[in-house]
PDB file of C-alpha atoms in Angstrom:
ATOM      1  CA  MET A 320      33.666   7.469  14.840  1.00  0.00           C
ATOM      2  CA  ALA A 321      36.839   5.487  15.301  1.00  0.00           C
ATOM      3  CA  GLY A 322      37.488   2.929  12.586  1.00  0.00           C
ATOM      4  CA  GLN A 323      35.167   4.561  10.061  1.00  0.00           C
ATOM      5  CA  SER A 324      36.331   6.291   6.942  1.00  0.00           C
ATOM      6  CA  ARG A 325      35.342   9.866   6.202  1.00  0.00           C
ATOM      7  CA  GLY A 326      32.832   8.648   3.598  1.00  0.00           C
ATOM      8  CA  GLU A 327      31.076   6.332   6.034  1.00  0.00           C
ATOM      9  CA  ASP A 328      30.830   9.126   8.624  1.00  0.00           C
ATOM     10  CA  ASP A 329      29.283  11.482   6.039  1.00  0.00           C
ATOM     11  CA  LEU A 330      26.789   8.790   5.029  1.00  0.00           C
ATOM     12  CA  HIS A 331      25.454   8.549   8.577  1.00  0.00           C
ATOM     13  CA  ARG A 332      24.913  12.330   8.751  1.00  0.00           C
ATOM     14  CA  ARG A 333      22.893  12.688   5.550  1.00  0.00           C
ATOM     15  CA  PRO A 334      19.163  13.269   5.934  1.00  0.00           C
ATOM     16  CA  ALA A 335      16.933  10.451   4.743  1.00  0.00           C
ATOM     17  CA  LEU A 336      15.700  10.850   1.204  1.00  0.00           C
ATOM     18  CA  THR A 337      11.941  10.866   0.773  1.00  0.00           C
ATOM     19  CA  ASN A 338       9.804  10.353  -2.277  1.00  0.00           C
ATOM     20  CA  PRO A 339       7.988  13.586  -3.158  1.00  0.00           C
ATOM     21  CA  VAL A 340       5.174  11.549  -4.725  1.00  0.00           C
ATOM     22  CA  SER A 341       2.568  10.336  -2.219  1.00  0.00           C
ATOM     23  CA  THR A 342       1.448   6.724  -2.135  1.00  0.00           C
ATOM     24  CA  ALA A 343      -1.969   7.888  -3.331  1.00  0.00           C
ATOM     25  CA  GLU A 344      -0.481   9.708  -6.330  1.00  0.00           C
ATOM     26  CA  ALA A 345       1.758   6.739  -7.144  1.00  0.00           C
ATOM     27  CA  GLY A 346      -1.318   4.498  -7.147  1.00  0.00           C
ATOM     28  CA  ALA A 347      -3.156   6.952  -9.379  1.00  0.00           C
ATOM     29  CA  ARG A 348      -0.281   6.892 -11.843  1.00  0.00           C
ATOM     30  CA  VAL A 349      -0.335   3.086 -11.913  1.00  0.00           C
ATOM     31  CA  ALA A 350      -4.101   3.106 -12.512  1.00  0.00           C
ATOM     32  CA  GLU A 351      -3.621   5.617 -15.326  1.00  0.00           C
ATOM     33  CA  SER A 352      -0.911   3.454 -16.893  1.00  0.00           C
ATOM     34  CA  LEU A 353      -3.397   0.575 -16.887  1.00  0.00           C
ATOM     35  CA  GLY A 354      -5.974   2.627 -18.787  1.00  0.00           C
ATOM     36  CA  VAL A 355      -8.084   4.232 -16.060  1.00  0.00           C
ATOM     37  CA  PRO A 356      -8.901   7.800 -17.166  1.00  0.00           C
ATOM     38  CA  ARG A 357      -7.408  10.420 -14.820  1.00  0.00           C
ATOM     39  CA  SER A 358     -10.872  12.018 -14.593  1.00  0.00           C
ATOM     40  CA  GLU A 359     -12.133   8.824 -12.916  1.00  0.00           C
ATOM     41  CA  ILE A 360      -9.410   8.799 -10.246  1.00  0.00           C
ATOM     42  CA  ILE A 361      -9.751  10.561  -6.901  1.00  0.00           C
ATOM     43  CA  VAL A 362      -6.436  11.043  -5.072  1.00  0.00           C
ATOM     44  CA  LEU A 363      -6.717  11.419  -1.287  1.00  0.00           C
ATOM     45  CA  ASP A 364      -3.296  12.578  -0.057  1.00  0.00           C
ATOM     46  CA  THR A 365      -4.110  13.550   3.536  1.00  0.00           C
ATOM     47  CA  PRO A 366      -5.100  10.243   5.218  1.00  0.00           C
ATOM     48  CA  LYS A 367      -2.253   8.709   7.211  1.00  0.00           C
ATOM     49  CA  ASP A 368      -3.659   5.209   7.647  1.00  0.00           C
ATOM     50  CA  THR A 369      -6.448   2.911   6.480  1.00  0.00           C
ATOM     51  CA  GLU A 370      -8.927   4.112   9.086  1.00  0.00           C
ATOM     52  CA  GLU A 371      -8.457   7.737   7.990  1.00  0.00           C
ATOM     53  CA  GLU A 372      -8.679   6.677   4.338  1.00  0.00           C
ATOM     54  CA  ALA A 373     -12.060   5.058   4.932  1.00  0.00           C
ATOM     55  CA  SER A 374     -13.447   8.257   6.442  1.00  0.00           C
ATOM     56  CA  ALA A 375     -11.943  10.377   3.647  1.00  0.00           C
ATOM     57  CA  VAL A 376     -13.461   8.132   0.966  1.00  0.00           C
ATOM     58  CA  LYS A 377     -16.861   8.340   2.668  1.00  0.00           C
ATOM     59  CA  ALA A 378     -16.603  12.161   2.675  1.00  0.00           C
ATOM     60  CA  ALA A 379     -15.443  12.248  -0.959  1.00  0.00           C
ATOM     61  CA  ILE A 380     -17.905   9.866  -2.622  1.00  0.00           C
ATOM     62  CA  GLY A 381     -20.647   9.114  -0.112  1.00  0.00           C
ATOM     63  CA  ASP A 382     -22.326   5.799  -0.842  1.00  0.00           C
ATOM     64  CA  ALA A 383     -21.243   5.485  -4.477  1.00  0.00           C
ATOM     65  CA  PRO A 384     -19.864   2.065  -5.422  1.00  0.00           C
ATOM     66  CA  PHE A 385     -16.083   1.822  -5.792  1.00  0.00           C
ATOM     67  CA  LEU A 386     -13.212  -0.630  -6.053  1.00  0.00           C
ATOM     68  CA  LEU A 387     -11.017  -0.976  -2.988  1.00  0.00           C
ATOM     69  CA  VAL A 388      -7.619  -1.793  -4.459  1.00  0.00           C
ATOM     70  CA  THR A 389      -4.954  -2.882  -1.990  1.00  0.00           C
ATOM     71  CA  SER A 390      -2.629  -5.796  -1.438  1.00  0.00           C
ATOM     72  CA  ALA A 391      -4.396  -9.105  -1.004  1.00  0.00           C
ATOM     73  CA  SER A 392      -2.875  -9.521   2.447  1.00  0.00           C
ATOM     74  CA  HIS A 393      -4.198  -6.111   3.576  1.00  0.00           C
ATOM     75  CA  LEU A 394      -7.610  -6.352   1.909  1.00  0.00           C
ATOM     76  CA  PRO A 395      -9.550  -8.148   4.707  1.00  0.00           C
ATOM     77  CA  ARG A 396      -8.404  -5.548   7.257  1.00  0.00           C
ATOM     78  CA  ALA A 397      -9.122  -2.655   4.900  1.00  0.00           C
ATOM     79  CA  MET A 398     -12.621  -3.978   4.178  1.00  0.00           C
ATOM     80  CA  ILE A 399     -13.390  -3.886   7.914  1.00  0.00           C
ATOM     81  CA  PHE A 400     -12.461  -0.188   8.174  1.00  0.00           C
ATOM     82  CA  PHE A 401     -14.468   0.755   5.082  1.00  0.00           C
ATOM     83  CA  GLN A 402     -17.519  -1.254   6.150  1.00  0.00           C
ATOM     84  CA  HIS A 403     -17.287   0.284   9.628  1.00  0.00           C
ATOM     85  CA  VAL A 404     -17.936   3.758   8.150  1.00  0.00           C
ATOM     86  CA  GLY A 405     -20.913   2.410   6.191  1.00  0.00           C
ATOM     87  CA  LEU A 406     -19.266   1.809   2.815  1.00  0.00           C
ATOM     88  CA  HIS A 407     -19.596  -1.313   0.688  1.00  0.00           C
ATOM     89  CA  PRO A 408     -16.492  -1.440  -1.499  1.00  0.00           C
ATOM     90  CA  LEU A 409     -15.897  -4.039  -4.163  1.00  0.00           C
ATOM     91  CA  PRO A 410     -12.679  -5.820  -3.100  1.00  0.00           C
ATOM     92  CA  ALA A 411      -9.903  -5.726  -5.699  1.00  0.00           C
ATOM     93  CA  PRO A 412      -6.788  -7.545  -4.459  1.00  0.00           C
ATOM     94  CA  ALA A 413      -3.463  -6.478  -5.930  1.00  0.00           C
ATOM     95  CA  ASN A 414       0.235  -7.318  -5.612  1.00  0.00           C
ATOM     96  CA  GLN A 415      -0.205 -10.999  -6.316  1.00  0.00           C
ATOM     97  CA  LEU A 416       2.698 -12.991  -7.693  1.00  0.00           C
ATOM     98  CA  ALA A 417       2.445 -16.164  -9.702  1.00  0.00           C
ATOM     99  CA  ILE A 418       5.352 -18.142  -8.290  1.00  0.00           C
ATOM    100  CA  THR A 419       6.161 -21.784  -7.847  1.00  0.00           C
ATOM    101  CA  SER A 420       8.922 -21.509  -5.256  1.00  0.00           C
ATOM    102  CA  PRO A 421       8.998 -19.971  -1.769  1.00  0.00           C
ATOM    103  CA  LEU A 422      10.071 -16.339  -1.504  1.00  0.00           C
ATOM    104  CA  ASN A 423      11.208 -16.459   2.107  1.00  0.00           C
ATOM    105  CA  PRO A 424      13.353 -19.045   3.922  1.00  0.00           C
ATOM    106  CA  TRP A 425      10.643 -19.869   6.462  1.00  0.00           C
ATOM    107  CA  GLU A 426       8.196 -20.701   3.641  1.00  0.00           C
ATOM    108  CA  ARG A 427      10.372 -23.692   2.777  1.00  0.00           C
ATOM    109  CA  ILE A 428       9.494 -25.376   6.059  1.00  0.00           C
ATOM    110  CA  ILE A 429       5.739 -24.660   6.002  1.00  0.00           C
ATOM    111  CA  PRO A 430       3.859 -27.710   4.727  1.00  0.00           C
ATOM    112  CA  SER A 431       1.936 -27.279   1.490  1.00  0.00           C
ATOM    113  CA  ARG A 432      -0.814 -29.295  -0.167  1.00  0.00           C
ATOM    114  CA  SER A 433       1.578 -30.551  -2.810  1.00  0.00           C
ATOM    115  CA  GLY A 434       3.828 -32.179  -0.313  1.00  0.00           C
TER     116      GLY A 434
END
């Protein structure tokens, strides 16, 4: 391209790098690091979305009780999919931050209880 250096041109032609570790395996590793025995962790690598995950969990564990660990913002939606296939997970919200200031610019203009 005109105006680009050789390095910039090469950068645009490189294939995207992907993480060889699935999201499921990454989550399993986090659980292990927090003390959950590997023998108690079931990794489901094939589901592509939450709906598929719910069906895969149902096939893997039936009606056994389990913790549904996902981000707090995704948890209500995930619970719907899991309940739809007849499961009754125990909700376990994750990815919460204890902060006192807004993270995003638009959060500065949203009114809060404190003023």
